[in-house]
mmCIF file of C-alpha atoms in Angstrom:
data_model
loop_
_atom_site.group_PDB
_atom_site.id
_atom_site.type_symbol
_atom_site.label_atom_id
_atom_site.label_comp_id
_atom_site.label_asym_id
_atom_site.label_seq_id
_atom_site.Cartn_x
_atom_site.Cartn_y
_atom_site.Cartn_z
ATOM 1 C CA MET A 521 179.861 62.744 18.284
ATOM 2 C CA SER A 522 178.091 62.391 14.834
ATOM 3 C CA ARG A 523 175.316 64.789 14.231
ATOM 4 C CA ARG A 524 172.433 62.179 14.471
ATOM 5 C CA ALA A 525 173.871 61.032 17.859
ATOM 6 C CA LEU A 526 174.196 64.555 19.252
ATOM 7 C CA THR A 527 170.802 65.237 17.662
ATOM 8 C CA LEU A 528 169.186 62.707 19.172
ATOM 9 C CA LEU A 529 170.906 63.390 23.040
ATOM 10 C CA VAL A 530 169.779 66.851 22.802
ATOM 11 C CA ALA A 531 166.045 65.426 22.089
ATOM 12 C CA GLY A 532 166.329 63.327 24.935
ATOM 13 C CA PHE A 533 167.660 66.005 27.108
ATOM 14 C CA LEU A 534 164.503 68.121 26.129
ATOM 15 C CA VAL A 535 162.095 65.314 26.579
ATOM 16 C CA LEU A 536 163.596 64.603 29.950
ATOM 17 C CA ALA A 537 163.724 68.570 30.609
ATOM 18 C CA LEU A 538 159.871 68.941 29.822
ATOM 19 C CA GLY A 539 158.783 65.688 32.052
ATOM 20 C CA VAL A 540 160.100 67.285 34.675
ATOM 21 C CA ALA A 541 158.328 70.267 34.514
ATOM 22 C CA GLY A 542 155.169 68.914 33.811
ATOM 23 C CA ALA A 543 156.006 66.675 36.731
ATOM 24 C CA PHE A 544 155.776 70.170 38.830
ATOM 25 C CA LEU A 545 152.693 71.762 36.848
ATOM 26 C CA PRO A 546 149.775 72.689 38.974
ATOM 27 C CA VAL A 547 146.599 70.686 38.253
ATOM 28 C CA PRO A 548 142.915 70.913 39.652
ATOM 29 C CA TYR A 549 143.000 67.996 41.877
ATOM 30 C CA VAL A 550 142.672 67.470 45.540
ATOM 31 C CA VAL A 551 144.451 64.686 47.301
ATOM 32 C CA LEU A 552 142.294 63.463 50.131
ATOM 33 C CA SER A 553 143.891 61.325 52.861
ATOM 34 C CA PRO A 554 143.318 60.053 56.563
ATOM 35 C CA GLY A 555 143.165 62.816 58.534
ATOM 36 C CA PRO A 556 143.461 63.221 62.344
ATOM 37 C CA THR A 557 141.095 61.499 65.017
ATOM 38 C CA GLU A 558 139.144 63.216 68.231
ATOM 39 C CA ASN A 559 138.155 61.078 71.029
ATOM 40 C CA THR A 560 134.659 62.860 71.973
ATOM 41 C CA ILE A 561 134.669 61.760 75.661
ATOM 42 C CA GLY A 562 138.203 62.982 76.000
ATOM 43 C CA GLU A 563 140.309 66.091 75.394
ATOM 44 C CA VAL A 564 141.759 68.307 72.837
ATOM 45 C CA GLU A 565 144.711 70.757 73.765
ATOM 46 C CA LYS A 566 144.044 69.616 77.227
ATOM 47 C CA LYS A 567 140.339 71.258 77.185
ATOM 48 C CA PRO A 568 137.544 68.378 76.976
ATOM 49 C CA VAL A 569 135.860 68.084 73.635
ATOM 50 C CA ILE A 570 132.290 68.021 75.315
ATOM 51 C CA THR A 571 131.584 70.184 78.655
ATOM 52 C CA ILE A 572 128.246 69.923 79.963
ATOM 53 C CA SER A 573 127.282 72.526 82.813
ATOM 54 C CA GLY A 574 123.825 72.466 85.020
ATOM 55 C CA HIS A 575 123.287 68.515 84.502
ATOM 56 C CA GLN A 576 124.990 65.819 86.476
ATOM 57 C CA THR A 577 127.779 64.008 84.421
ATOM 58 C CA TYR A 578 129.144 60.672 85.155
ATOM 59 C CA PRO A 579 133.041 59.286 84.362
ATOM 60 C CA THR A 580 133.797 57.992 81.074
ATOM 61 C CA LYS A 581 135.881 55.350 79.853
ATOM 62 C CA GLY A 582 137.548 53.854 76.351
ATOM 63 C CA ALA A 583 137.057 55.852 73.032
ATOM 64 C CA LEU A 584 134.283 57.357 71.036
ATOM 65 C CA ARG A 585 136.493 58.460 67.972
ATOM 66 C CA LEU A 586 135.596 61.199 65.402
ATOM 67 C CA VAL A 587 137.686 61.021 62.132
ATOM 68 C CA THR A 588 138.454 63.509 59.281
ATOM 69 C CA VAL A 589 139.800 63.671 55.998
ATOM 70 C CA ALA A 590 143.061 65.783 55.412
ATOM 71 C CA TYR A 591 142.698 67.468 52.192
ATOM 72 C CA GLN A 592 145.863 68.839 49.846
ATOM 73 C CA GLY A 593 145.377 71.659 47.164
ATOM 74 C CA GLY A 594 142.345 74.008 45.908
ATOM 75 C CA PRO A 595 142.051 76.760 44.075
ATOM 76 C CA SER A 596 144.803 78.547 45.862
ATOM 77 C CA SER A 597 147.209 75.939 46.845
ATOM 78 C CA ARG A 598 147.004 73.687 43.528
ATOM 79 C CA ILE A 599 148.832 70.364 43.566
ATOM 80 C CA ASP A 600 151.453 69.848 40.964
ATOM 81 C CA LEU A 601 151.190 66.968 38.636
ATOM 82 C CA LEU A 602 153.744 64.377 40.466
ATOM 83 C CA THR A 603 151.898 64.885 44.037
ATOM 84 C CA ALA A 604 148.857 63.524 42.071
ATOM 85 C CA LEU A 605 150.308 60.836 40.761
ATOM 86 C CA ARG A 606 151.427 59.479 44.062
ATOM 87 C CA GLY A 607 148.058 59.904 45.537
ATOM 88 C CA TRP A 608 146.518 58.171 42.601
ATOM 89 C CA VAL A 609 148.936 54.843 43.348
ATOM 90 C CA ASP A 610 148.334 55.098 47.052
ATOM 91 C CA PRO A 611 144.922 52.660 47.961
ATOM 92 C CA THR A 612 144.828 55.027 51.233
ATOM 93 C CA VAL A 613 144.484 58.423 49.591
ATOM 94 C CA ALA A 614 141.975 59.193 46.865
ATOM 95 C CA VAL A 615 142.558 62.177 44.033
ATOM 96 C CA VAL A 616 139.560 63.989 43.111
ATOM 97 C CA PRO A 617 138.924 66.953 40.564
ATOM 98 C CA GLU A 618 138.892 70.231 42.562
ATOM 99 C CA GLU A 619 135.278 71.068 41.960
ATOM 100 C CA THR A 620 134.438 68.098 44.035
ATOM 101 C CA ILE A 621 135.271 70.118 47.143
ATOM 102 C CA PHE A 622 135.499 73.662 46.020
ATOM 103 C CA PRO A 623 132.576 74.225 43.557
ATOM 104 C CA LYS A 624 133.001 76.967 40.826
ATOM 105 C CA SER A 625 129.944 78.495 42.168
ATOM 106 C CA ARG A 626 131.692 78.923 45.531
ATOM 107 C CA SER A 627 135.399 80.809 46.693
ATOM 108 C CA PRO A 628 137.522 78.824 48.988
ATOM 109 C CA LYS A 629 136.663 81.242 51.803
ATOM 110 C CA GLU A 630 132.783 80.493 51.269
ATOM 111 C CA VAL A 631 133.329 76.491 51.098
ATOM 112 C CA GLU A 632 135.409 77.496 54.823
ATOM 113 C CA GLU A 633 132.739 79.290 56.153
ATOM 114 C CA GLU A 634 129.833 76.689 54.999
ATOM 115 C CA ASN A 635 131.902 73.668 57.023
ATOM 116 C CA THR A 636 131.775 75.939 60.001
ATOM 117 C CA VAL A 637 128.040 76.130 59.970
ATOM 118 C CA GLU A 638 127.527 73.235 59.074
ATOM 119 C CA MET A 639 129.749 72.144 62.254
ATOM 120 C CA THR A 640 127.772 74.438 64.196
ATOM 121 C CA ASN A 641 124.678 72.552 63.252
ATOM 122 C CA SER A 642 126.059 69.411 63.653
ATOM 123 C CA GLN A 643 127.137 69.832 67.357
ATOM 124 C CA ASP A 644 122.861 71.499 68.241
ATOM 125 C CA PHE A 645 121.672 68.544 66.113
ATOM 126 C CA ALA A 646 123.436 66.133 68.229
ATOM 127 C CA THR A 647 122.526 67.501 70.996
ATOM 128 C CA ALA A 648 119.005 67.409 70.486
ATOM 129 C CA ALA A 649 119.523 63.952 69.378
ATOM 130 C CA ALA A 650 120.893 62.718 72.747
ATOM 131 C CA LEU A 651 118.494 64.182 74.405
ATOM 132 C CA THR A 652 115.764 62.597 72.474
ATOM 133 C CA GLU A 653 117.144 59.730 73.087
ATOM 134 C CA LEU A 654 117.358 60.301 77.064
ATOM 135 C CA LYS A 655 113.591 61.420 76.561
ATOM 136 C CA ILE A 656 115.009 65.069 78.315
ATOM 137 C CA PRO A 657 112.655 67.821 77.168
ATOM 138 C CA PHE A 658 113.708 70.721 74.989
ATOM 139 C CA GLY A 659 112.561 73.579 73.263
ATOM 140 C CA MET A 660 112.823 75.539 69.758
ATOM 141 C CA VAL A 661 113.156 79.456 69.122
ATOM 142 C CA VAL A 662 113.001 81.169 65.978
ATOM 143 C CA THR A 663 115.684 83.707 66.142
ATOM 144 C CA VAL A 664 117.101 86.627 63.741
ATOM 145 C CA ALA A 665 119.507 85.419 61.252
ATOM 146 C CA SER A 666 120.205 88.881 59.791
ATOM 147 C CA THR A 667 117.896 91.778 57.819
ATOM 148 C CA GLU A 668 117.850 93.062 54.410
ATOM 149 C CA LYS A 669 119.025 96.431 54.277
ATOM 150 C CA GLY A 670 116.385 99.087 53.633
ATOM 151 C CA LYS A 671 113.676 97.498 54.261
ATOM 152 C CA PRO A 672 111.438 97.635 57.486
ATOM 153 C CA ALA A 673 113.475 94.986 59.794
ATOM 154 C CA ASP A 674 116.515 96.968 58.911
ATOM 155 C CA GLY A 675 117.947 98.611 62.011
ATOM 156 C CA LYS A 676 114.549 97.698 64.290
ATOM 157 C CA LEU A 677 115.310 93.479 64.416
ATOM 158 C CA ARG A 678 118.856 92.640 65.399
ATOM 159 C CA LYS A 679 120.476 89.483 64.748
ATOM 160 C CA GLY A 680 120.248 87.435 67.488
ATOM 161 C CA ASP A 681 116.681 88.323 68.751
ATOM 162 C CA GLU A 682 114.369 86.037 69.445
ATOM 163 C CA ILE A 683 110.774 86.334 68.144
ATOM 164 C CA SER A 684 108.623 84.911 70.956
ATOM 165 C CA THR A 685 105.051 86.047 69.486
ATOM 166 C CA VAL A 686 103.601 87.528 66.116
ATOM 167 C CA ASP A 687 100.652 89.061 66.159
ATOM 168 C CA GLY A 688 100.213 87.925 69.470
ATOM 169 C CA LYS A 689 100.509 84.420 68.627
ATOM 170 C CA PRO A 690 103.377 81.923 69.648
ATOM 171 C CA ALA A 691 105.947 81.823 67.134
ATOM 172 C CA ALA A 692 106.610 78.516 67.308
ATOM 173 C CA ASN A 693 108.796 78.349 64.201
ATOM 174 C CA VAL A 694 110.265 80.005 60.955
ATOM 175 C CA LYS A 695 106.943 79.128 58.572
ATOM 176 C CA ILE A 696 104.328 80.502 61.437
ATOM 177 C CA ILE A 697 105.946 83.696 61.246
ATOM 178 C CA SER A 698 106.465 83.981 57.510
ATOM 179 C CA ASP A 699 102.811 82.752 57.241
ATOM 180 C CA ALA A 700 101.865 85.757 59.756
ATOM 181 C CA VAL A 701 103.523 87.924 57.404
ATOM 182 C CA LYS A 702 102.124 87.367 54.066
ATOM 183 C CA ALA A 703 98.517 87.250 55.796
ATOM 184 C CA HIS A 704 98.952 90.872 55.839
ATOM 185 C CA LYS A 705 98.540 93.201 52.919
ATOM 186 C CA PRO A 706 101.556 95.360 51.550
ATOM 187 C CA GLY A 707 101.411 98.745 54.277
ATOM 188 C CA GLU A 708 99.367 97.326 57.249
ATOM 189 C CA SER A 709 101.977 96.540 60.193
ATOM 190 C CA VAL A 710 102.821 93.116 61.915
ATOM 191 C CA ALA A 711 103.533 93.296 65.501
ATOM 192 C CA PHE A 712 106.411 91.170 67.244
ATOM 193 C CA THR A 713 107.579 90.666 70.543
ATOM 194 C CA VAL A 714 111.297 89.708 70.541
ATOM 195 C CA ILE A 715 113.368 88.813 73.323
ATOM 196 C CA ARG A 716 116.803 90.507 73.300
ATOM 197 C CA GLY A 717 119.400 89.537 76.202
ATOM 198 C CA LYS A 718 117.057 90.024 79.460
ATOM 199 C CA ASP A 719 114.665 92.306 77.628
ATOM 200 C CA LYS A 720 111.417 91.595 76.031
ATOM 201 C CA THR A 721 110.195 94.134 73.378
ATOM 202 C CA ASP A 722 106.974 94.734 71.344
ATOM 203 C CA ILE A 723 108.075 96.109 67.716
ATOM 204 C CA SER A 724 105.508 96.724 65.376
ATOM 205 C CA LEU A 725 106.804 96.960 61.399
ATOM 206 C CA PRO A 726 105.369 98.037 58.603
ATOM 207 C CA THR A 727 105.484 95.661 55.494
ATOM 208 C CA VAL A 728 106.282 96.272 52.155
ATOM 209 C CA ALA A 729 105.658 94.205 48.702
ATOM 210 C CA GLY A 730 108.077 91.570 48.137
ATOM 211 C CA PRO A 731 109.430 90.435 45.007
ATOM 212 C CA SER A 732 106.014 88.150 44.411
ATOM 213 C CA GLY A 733 103.979 91.103 45.643
ATOM 214 C CA GLN A 734 103.218 89.486 49.076
ATOM 215 C CA ALA A 735 104.238 91.489 52.306
ATOM 216 C CA VAL A 736 107.326 91.366 53.618
ATOM 217 C CA VAL A 737 109.609 92.995 56.280
ATOM 218 C CA GLY A 738 112.879 91.961 55.310
ATOM 219 C CA VAL A 739 114.557 89.311 58.190
ATOM 220 C CA VAL A 740 116.015 86.359 57.357
ATOM 221 C CA MET A 741 115.337 83.621 60.305
ATOM 222 C CA GLN A 742 116.709 80.792 61.555
ATOM 223 C CA GLU A 743 115.349 77.674 63.928
ATOM 224 C CA SER A 744 117.386 76.634 66.851
ATOM 225 C CA TYR A 745 116.999 74.418 69.546
ATOM 226 C CA LYS A 746 116.718 75.966 73.420
ATOM 227 C CA PHE A 747 117.987 73.097 75.665
ATOM 228 C CA PRO A 748 117.579 72.899 79.682
ATOM 229 C CA PHE A 749 121.159 72.973 80.274
ATOM 230 C CA LYS A 750 124.316 74.065 78.385
ATOM 231 C CA VAL A 751 126.249 71.407 76.118
ATOM 232 C CA ASP A 752 129.898 73.035 74.663
ATOM 233 C CA ILE A 753 131.693 71.387 72.471
ATOM 234 C CA ASN A 754 135.168 72.101 71.294
ATOM 235 C CA VAL A 755 137.193 70.425 68.206
ATOM 236 C CA GLY A 756 139.544 73.126 67.104
ATOM 237 C CA ASP A 757 139.890 73.463 63.091
ATOM 238 C CA VAL A 758 137.698 70.267 62.470
ATOM 239 C CA GLY A 759 134.790 71.374 60.284
ATOM 240 C CA GLY A 760 131.358 69.673 58.393
ATOM 241 C CA PRO A 761 128.758 67.814 59.606
ATOM 242 C CA SER A 762 129.675 64.101 59.746
ATOM 243 C CA ALA A 763 130.927 64.076 63.563
ATOM 244 C CA GLY A 764 127.084 64.337 64.629
ATOM 245 C CA LEU A 765 126.446 60.754 65.327
ATOM 246 C CA MET A 766 129.998 60.786 67.463
ATOM 247 C CA PHE A 767 129.034 64.239 69.536
ATOM 248 C CA SER A 768 125.655 62.326 70.399
ATOM 249 C CA LEU A 769 127.083 59.509 71.551
ATOM 250 C CA GLY A 770 129.862 61.399 73.616
ATOM 251 C CA ILE A 771 126.959 63.422 74.842
ATOM 252 C CA LEU A 772 124.911 60.652 75.946
ATOM 253 C CA ASP A 773 128.017 58.847 77.523
ATOM 254 C CA LYS A 774 128.831 61.791 79.732
ATOM 255 C CA LEU A 775 124.760 61.865 80.844
ATOM 256 C CA THR A 776 124.320 58.436 81.642
ATOM 257 C CA PRO A 777 125.830 56.158 84.358
ATOM 258 C CA GLY A 778 128.513 53.621 83.133
ATOM 259 C CA GLU A 779 130.519 53.636 79.849
ATOM 260 C CA ILE A 780 128.846 52.694 76.593
ATOM 261 C CA THR A 781 132.094 51.893 75.034
ATOM 262 C CA GLY A 782 132.792 49.159 77.173
ATOM 263 C CA GLY A 783 136.169 50.293 77.615
ATOM 264 C CA LYS A 784 136.864 49.870 73.913
ATOM 265 C CA ASP A 785 138.063 51.935 71.189
ATOM 266 C CA ILE A 786 134.913 52.771 68.812
ATOM 267 C CA ALA A 787 135.551 54.948 66.098
ATOM 268 C CA GLY A 788 132.617 56.019 63.222
ATOM 269 C CA THR A 789 130.998 58.840 61.613
ATOM 270 C CA GLY A 790 127.658 60.390 60.223
ATOM 271 C CA THR A 791 125.307 63.293 60.292
ATOM 272 C CA ILE A 792 122.816 63.475 62.616
ATOM 273 C CA GLN A 793 119.157 64.656 62.812
ATOM 274 C CA ALA A 794 117.336 65.626 66.224
ATOM 275 C CA SER A 795 115.273 62.679 65.283
ATOM 276 C CA GLY A 796 118.443 60.622 66.058
ATOM 277 C CA GLU A 797 118.682 59.455 62.212
ATOM 278 C CA VAL A 798 122.140 59.080 60.734
ATOM 279 C CA GLY A 799 123.101 60.085 57.158
ATOM 280 C CA PRO A 800 125.698 59.477 55.122
ATOM 281 C CA ILE A 801 128.899 61.400 54.507
ATOM 282 C CA GLY A 802 131.774 60.947 52.163
ATOM 283 C CA GLY A 803 135.540 60.304 52.282
ATOM 284 C CA ILE A 804 134.805 57.161 54.086
ATOM 285 C CA ALA A 805 137.729 54.778 52.959
ATOM 286 C CA GLN A 806 140.107 57.558 54.170
ATOM 287 C CA LYS A 807 138.422 57.761 57.657
ATOM 288 C CA MET A 808 138.328 54.013 58.305
ATOM 289 C CA VAL A 809 142.194 54.506 57.785
ATOM 290 C CA GLY A 810 142.449 57.056 60.252
ATOM 291 C CA ALA A 811 140.476 55.347 62.523
ATOM 292 C CA ARG A 812 142.542 52.027 62.617
ATOM 293 C CA LYS A 813 146.221 54.200 62.874
ATOM 294 C CA SER A 814 144.400 55.529 66.187
ATOM 295 C CA GLY A 815 143.943 52.233 67.755
ATOM 296 C CA ALA A 816 140.021 51.942 66.774
ATOM 297 C CA THR A 817 138.805 48.172 66.729
ATOM 298 C CA VAL A 818 135.211 49.140 65.835
ATOM 299 C CA PHE A 819 133.593 51.613 63.244
ATOM 300 C CA LEU A 820 130.247 52.774 63.262
ATOM 301 C CA THR A 821 128.997 53.051 59.652
ATOM 302 C CA PRO A 822 126.128 55.020 58.205
ATOM 303 C CA ALA A 823 123.742 52.374 56.325
ATOM 304 C CA ASP A 824 124.157 54.726 53.530
ATOM 305 C CA ASN A 825 128.031 53.923 53.257
ATOM 306 C CA CYS A 826 128.034 50.618 54.157
ATOM 307 C CA ALA A 827 128.638 48.624 50.536
ATOM 308 C CA GLU A 828 131.318 51.559 50.111
ATOM 309 C CA ALA A 829 132.998 50.739 53.314
ATOM 310 C CA MET A 830 132.872 47.134 53.023
ATOM 311 C CA LYS A 831 135.517 47.624 49.717
ATOM 312 C CA ALA A 832 138.061 49.551 51.561
ATOM 313 C CA VAL A 833 137.682 48.369 55.209
ATOM 314 C CA PRO A 834 141.514 47.926 57.020
ATOM 315 C CA ASP A 835 142.491 44.517 58.602
ATOM 316 C CA GLY A 836 141.329 44.679 62.045
ATOM 317 C CA LEU A 837 138.358 47.457 61.875
ATOM 318 C CA ARG A 838 134.720 45.821 62.301
ATOM 319 C CA LEU A 839 132.134 47.712 60.751
ATOM 320 C CA VAL A 840 128.994 48.315 62.587
ATOM 321 C CA LYS A 841 125.991 49.314 60.812
ATOM 322 C CA ALA A 842 124.325 52.362 62.222
ATOM 323 C CA GLU A 843 120.760 53.467 60.820
ATOM 324 C CA THR A 844 120.067 55.512 63.676
ATOM 325 C CA LEU A 845 121.477 56.875 67.154
ATOM 326 C CA HIS A 846 119.233 54.316 69.016
ATOM 327 C CA ALA A 847 120.297 51.818 66.928
ATOM 328 C CA ALA A 848 123.873 52.716 67.461
ATOM 329 C CA VAL A 849 123.465 52.840 71.180
ATOM 330 C CA SER A 850 122.082 49.169 71.269
ATOM 331 C CA ALA A 851 124.722 47.736 68.948
ATOM 332 C CA LEU A 852 127.488 49.530 71.558
ATOM 333 C CA ASP A 853 125.017 47.650 74.535
ATOM 334 C CA ALA A 854 125.366 44.486 72.483
ATOM 335 C CA LEU A 855 129.335 44.706 71.835
ATOM 336 C CA ARG A 856 129.782 45.146 75.796
ATOM 337 C CA THR A 857 127.559 42.850 77.060
ATOM 338 C CA GLY A 858 127.919 40.218 74.501
ATOM 339 C CA LYS A 859 124.006 40.001 74.313
ATOM 340 C CA GLY A 860 122.141 41.126 71.119
ATOM 341 C CA ASP A 861 122.447 41.515 67.662
ATOM 342 C CA VAL A 862 125.086 43.769 66.394
ATOM 343 C CA PRO A 863 124.008 44.828 62.993
ATOM 344 C CA ALA A 864 127.156 44.570 60.388
ATOM 345 C CA CYS A 865 127.803 46.149 57.149
ATOM 346 C CA ALA A 866 126.571 44.078 54.159
ATOM 347 C CA ALA A 867 128.775 44.280 50.661
ATOM 348 C CA GLY A 868 126.222 46.040 48.292
#
């Protein structure tokens, strides 16, 4: 073999070796793919997704599926270039920069914890929205989320304490309590009445000057709902807020006679507020693919996701626009009875 041919052969081998090695180098991207679906009026691991106690419930039929997006990659388990390339040519998945899912300002653990909190809040909002739609009254309470170390509330107030009054006045929301504390001069005391378990306790706390000079006691508060009966939601490892609409519909279906699905396999997505407003979500294309693979024929779509959804809707899946919980219920009624308008997504 000539020296020239040998040189070309070695160079070709090196290029091939470098190409193969490069294909397995980790890259800062995440692959998003269709995830599993769960029927909110069905079961997960032989346990009902939604369990209601303390109120009459009714049999359900069909499916109301929440949809998910699975991801591969992340700071602690980066994908290789070959995996990313496969994703770029697969129309059912998306390849996005790592910071889209894992912002550099937060650790993967913090992202996971945030998703868990968002899921918990979503379940509360879903219950509140369903009860609002059914005109079932419920209350709101302010509870202690945490206290600041070294501040007056530290060791006096506990996580989970329900603050019922401040300076003798009802503590209807966080702002009322915060304003009542700030109305004092640093050094003055604030009177709280808290409910801890089954006990009601009066606690007086001195105030100190906060960073702005206003009086503080060092308590972090959160508002939560107080429902007239218990609603438990079991979805395993699913996180984030995007299942809110489907939780609300599942709760509604169980609390009302008849089946709002009409026996159909319905899927959908969207965040939910206590008022019933449906908000946009991410990963709509992958969620639609997952819905269709699971057998759904109708997909409830947040209004703000409609234009994007129209560009990637799978064959056999009907997109129904859902701006509010009430609109979604009305659309399902129209689909079931054949009477009334079914709002459709339109291309943007």
